[in-house]
């Protein structure tokens, strides 16, 4: 991507985040997005087929950067610190975009739901840890490994959804400690004194 394209994407990113914070992204037209970004309608389609898709692309890019920064190449002995670090960073990302995620994880989010996006992100992070042998899980086969990844991913999303219902400021570390108490003892997310309740 050249400098001009990067500048255009930055303008579209800022515009879609502003519009999705103000109201449902499902109600944002391509024309409204183009106007807010100061670009032509056809330019929007160069980057995404719809405002919903652009929002998901923007959020996915932020999440993917966090995964790469914390989890790629992590050694097994550093897995707990890495998992807790990336989970904290994802919670901070969600909190920074709280209006978007509260609306996108809600029961009435419809086609603009962000549940699948977060589930895909968490599952991808867990699969990365398993594939690079940073973490070992008690699974008999690949189906069980996928089941474990999905269970951990969607359970975490459920906790985030409830947490977003709290008034700001929300305590990221409080939720991290709760998630650590809820996850299986073999999952590496207990550092800095967090301990499971059994």
Short mmCIF file of C-alpha atoms in Angstrom, two decimals:
data_model
loop_
_atom_site.label_atom_id
_atom_site.label_comp_id
_atom_site.label_asym_id
_atom_site.label_seq_id
_atom_site.Cartn_x
_atom_site.Cartn_y
_atom_site.Cartn_z
CA UNK A 1 0.00 0.00 0.00
CA UNK A 2 1.45 3.34 -1.02
CA UNK A 3 1.42 6.50 1.10
CA UNK A 4 -1.70 7.89 -0.59
CA UNK A 5 -3.63 4.66 0.01
CA UNK A 6 -2.46 4.57 3.63
CA UNK A 7 -3.69 8.14 4.13
CA UNK A 8 -7.05 7.28 2.58
CA UNK A 9 -7.38 4.17 4.75
CA UNK A 10 -6.52 6.23 7.84
CA UNK A 11 -9.30 8.71 6.96
CA UNK A 12 -11.78 5.90 6.36
CA UNK A 13 -10.71 4.23 9.62
CA UNK A 14 -11.25 7.39 11.66
CA UNK A 15 -14.59 8.02 9.95
CA UNK A 16 -15.99 4.50 10.45
CA UNK A 17 -14.90 4.42 14.09
CA UNK A 18 -16.58 7.81 14.70
CA UNK A 19 -19.77 6.79 12.91
CA UNK A 20 -19.94 3.37 14.61
CA UNK A 21 -19.37 5.02 18.00
CA UNK A 22 -22.23 7.46 17.37
CA UNK A 23 -24.76 4.85 16.24
CA UNK A 24 -25.33 1.45 14.69
CA UNK A 25 -22.91 0.77 11.85
CA UNK A 26 -25.74 -1.10 10.10
CA UNK A 27 -27.40 2.30 9.65
CA UNK A 28 -24.35 3.93 8.08
CA UNK A 29 -24.58 4.33 4.31
CA UNK A 30 -21.62 4.24 1.97
CA UNK A 31 -22.42 7.85 1.06
CA UNK A 32 -22.35 8.94 4.72
CA UNK A 33 -19.05 7.13 5.26
CA UNK A 34 -17.53 8.67 2.14
CA UNK A 35 -18.68 12.13 3.18
CA UNK A 36 -17.30 11.74 6.73
CA UNK A 37 -13.96 10.54 5.36
CA UNK A 38 -13.81 13.18 2.65
CA UNK A 39 -13.53 10.63 -0.16
CA UNK A 40 -15.61 9.62 -3.17
CA UNK A 41 -18.17 6.83 -2.76
CA UNK A 42 -16.25 4.60 -5.15
CA UNK A 43 -13.17 4.92 -2.95
CA UNK A 44 -15.00 3.26 -0.06
CA UNK A 45 -15.61 0.17 -2.22
CA UNK A 46 -11.88 -0.05 -2.91
CA UNK A 47 -11.34 -0.81 0.78
CA UNK A 48 -14.50 -2.71 1.76
CA UNK A 49 -17.84 -3.74 0.27
CA UNK A 50 -19.81 -2.01 3.06
CA UNK A 51 -19.41 0.11 6.19
CA UNK A 52 -19.99 -3.01 8.34
CA UNK A 53 -17.18 -4.81 6.52
CA UNK A 54 -14.88 -1.80 6.86
CA UNK A 55 -15.51 -1.60 10.61
CA UNK A 56 -14.75 -5.29 10.98
CA UNK A 57 -11.58 -4.88 8.91
CA UNK A 58 -10.43 -1.99 11.10
CA UNK A 59 -11.11 -3.84 14.36
CA UNK A 60 -9.61 -7.09 13.04
CA UNK A 61 -6.43 -5.24 12.03
CA UNK A 62 -6.06 -3.80 15.53
CA UNK A 63 -6.65 -7.22 17.10
CA UNK A 64 -4.23 -8.96 14.72
CA UNK A 65 -1.50 -6.48 15.64
CA UNK A 66 -2.00 -7.33 19.30
CA UNK A 67 -1.77 -11.06 18.59
CA UNK A 68 1.42 -10.57 16.62
CA UNK A 69 2.98 -8.34 19.27
CA UNK A 70 2.30 -10.69 22.18
CA UNK A 71 1.97 -14.26 20.92
CA UNK A 72 4.10 -14.94 17.85
CA UNK A 73 7.07 -17.11 18.79
CA UNK A 74 6.33 -17.16 22.53
CA UNK A 75 8.16 -19.90 24.44
CA UNK A 76 6.14 -22.26 26.68
CA UNK A 77 7.68 -20.80 29.84
CA UNK A 78 6.53 -17.31 28.79
CA UNK A 79 3.02 -18.38 27.72
CA UNK A 80 1.23 -17.28 30.90
CA UNK A 81 2.71 -13.79 30.72
CA UNK A 82 1.97 -13.56 26.99
CA UNK A 83 -1.63 -14.78 27.35
CA UNK A 84 -2.33 -12.38 30.19
CA UNK A 85 -0.63 -9.54 28.29
CA UNK A 86 -2.55 -10.06 25.08
CA UNK A 87 -5.83 -10.53 26.95
CA UNK A 88 -5.23 -7.25 28.80
CA UNK A 89 -4.43 -5.51 25.51
CA UNK A 90 -7.59 -6.90 23.87
CA UNK A 91 -9.69 -5.75 26.84
CA UNK A 92 -8.14 -2.28 26.55
CA UNK A 93 -8.97 -2.32 22.81
CA UNK A 94 -12.58 -3.30 23.58
CA UNK A 95 -12.82 -0.66 26.31
CA UNK A 96 -11.44 2.02 23.98
CA UNK A 97 -14.20 1.14 21.48
CA UNK A 98 -16.81 0.35 24.12
CA UNK A 99 -19.81 1.92 22.37
CA UNK A 100 -19.04 -0.08 19.25
CA UNK A 101 -18.61 -3.36 21.11
CA UNK A 102 -21.59 -2.85 23.43
CA UNK A 103 -23.76 -2.38 20.36
CA UNK A 104 -21.96 -5.09 18.35
CA UNK A 105 -22.13 -7.79 21.03
CA UNK A 106 -25.72 -7.08 22.01
CA UNK A 107 -28.56 -9.46 21.26
CA UNK A 108 -29.98 -7.11 18.62
CA UNK A 109 -26.74 -6.47 16.72
CA UNK A 110 -27.91 -8.47 13.70
CA UNK A 111 -25.68 -8.24 10.62
CA UNK A 112 -23.30 -5.89 12.42
CA UNK A 113 -22.55 -8.40 15.18
CA UNK A 114 -18.96 -8.43 16.42
CA UNK A 115 -19.27 -11.75 18.26
CA UNK A 116 -17.97 -13.75 15.30
CA UNK A 117 -15.08 -11.31 14.80
CA UNK A 118 -13.95 -11.62 18.43
CA UNK A 119 -14.50 -15.38 18.44
CA UNK A 120 -12.36 -15.73 15.32
CA UNK A 121 -9.67 -13.57 16.93
CA UNK A 122 -9.54 -15.52 20.19
CA UNK A 123 -9.68 -18.89 18.43
CA UNK A 124 -6.90 -17.79 16.09
CA UNK A 125 -4.74 -16.75 19.03
CA UNK A 126 -5.33 -20.05 20.81
CA UNK A 127 -4.57 -22.03 17.64
CA UNK A 128 -1.36 -20.03 17.19
CA UNK A 129 -0.26 -20.92 20.72
CA UNK A 130 -1.08 -24.58 20.13
CA UNK A 131 0.54 -24.75 16.67
CA UNK A 132 3.79 -23.19 17.86
CA UNK A 133 3.74 -25.48 20.95
CA UNK A 134 3.61 -22.57 23.38
CA UNK A 135 0.70 -24.25 25.14
CA UNK A 136 -0.38 -27.86 25.44
CA UNK A 137 -4.02 -28.70 26.13
CA UNK A 138 -5.55 -32.00 27.26
CA UNK A 139 -7.05 -32.91 23.90
CA UNK A 140 -7.20 -36.35 22.34
CA UNK A 141 -7.44 -35.10 18.75
CA UNK A 142 -7.86 -32.04 16.55
CA UNK A 143 -11.63 -31.93 17.10
CA UNK A 144 -11.08 -31.68 20.85
CA UNK A 145 -8.41 -29.01 20.34
CA UNK A 146 -10.84 -26.98 18.22
CA UNK A 147 -13.57 -27.51 20.81
CA UNK A 148 -11.31 -26.24 23.58
CA UNK A 149 -10.30 -23.20 21.51
CA UNK A 150 -13.94 -22.35 20.78
CA UNK A 151 -15.00 -22.88 24.40
CA UNK A 152 -12.27 -20.59 25.73
CA UNK A 153 -12.92 -17.99 23.01
CA UNK A 154 -16.68 -17.77 23.41
CA UNK A 155 -16.53 -17.91 27.20
CA UNK A 156 -14.17 -14.95 27.16
CA UNK A 157 -16.51 -13.06 24.84
CA UNK A 158 -19.43 -13.72 27.18
CA UNK A 159 -17.40 -12.30 30.08
CA UNK A 160 -16.48 -9.24 27.99
CA UNK A 161 -20.12 -8.67 27.02
CA UNK A 162 -21.21 -8.63 30.69
CA UNK A 163 -18.18 -6.50 31.67
CA UNK A 164 -19.13 -3.87 29.07
CA UNK A 165 -22.38 -3.40 30.98
CA UNK A 166 -20.45 -1.91 33.90
CA UNK A 167 -20.13 1.86 34.02
CA UNK A 168 -16.80 3.44 33.11
CA UNK A 169 -14.12 3.37 34.25
CA UNK A 170 -14.01 -0.43 34.03
CA UNK A 171 -11.18 -2.34 35.69
CA UNK A 172 -9.34 -4.45 33.11
CA UNK A 173 -7.29 -6.31 35.72
CA UNK A 174 -10.39 -7.21 37.70
CA UNK A 175 -11.84 -8.90 34.61
CA UNK A 176 -8.49 -10.56 33.86
CA UNK A 177 -8.45 -12.05 37.36
CA UNK A 178 -12.03 -13.27 36.99
CA UNK A 179 -11.25 -14.89 33.63
CA UNK A 180 -8.19 -16.55 35.19
CA UNK A 181 -10.42 -18.00 37.93
CA UNK A 182 -12.88 -19.30 35.34
CA UNK A 183 -10.45 -20.92 32.91
CA UNK A 184 -9.12 -24.44 33.46
CA UNK A 185 -6.07 -24.78 35.71
CA UNK A 186 -3.95 -25.95 32.76
CA UNK A 187 -4.59 -22.75 30.76
CA UNK A 188 -1.59 -20.37 31.11
CA UNK A 189 -3.12 -17.10 32.21
CA UNK A 190 -2.20 -16.93 35.90
CA UNK A 191 0.64 -14.54 36.61
CA UNK A 192 1.18 -11.66 39.00
CA UNK A 193 -0.51 -13.42 41.87
CA UNK A 194 -3.73 -14.40 40.10
CA UNK A 195 -4.85 -17.78 41.31
CA UNK A 196 -7.71 -20.08 40.42
CA UNK A 197 -10.67 -20.63 42.71
CA UNK A 198 -11.52 -24.33 42.90
#
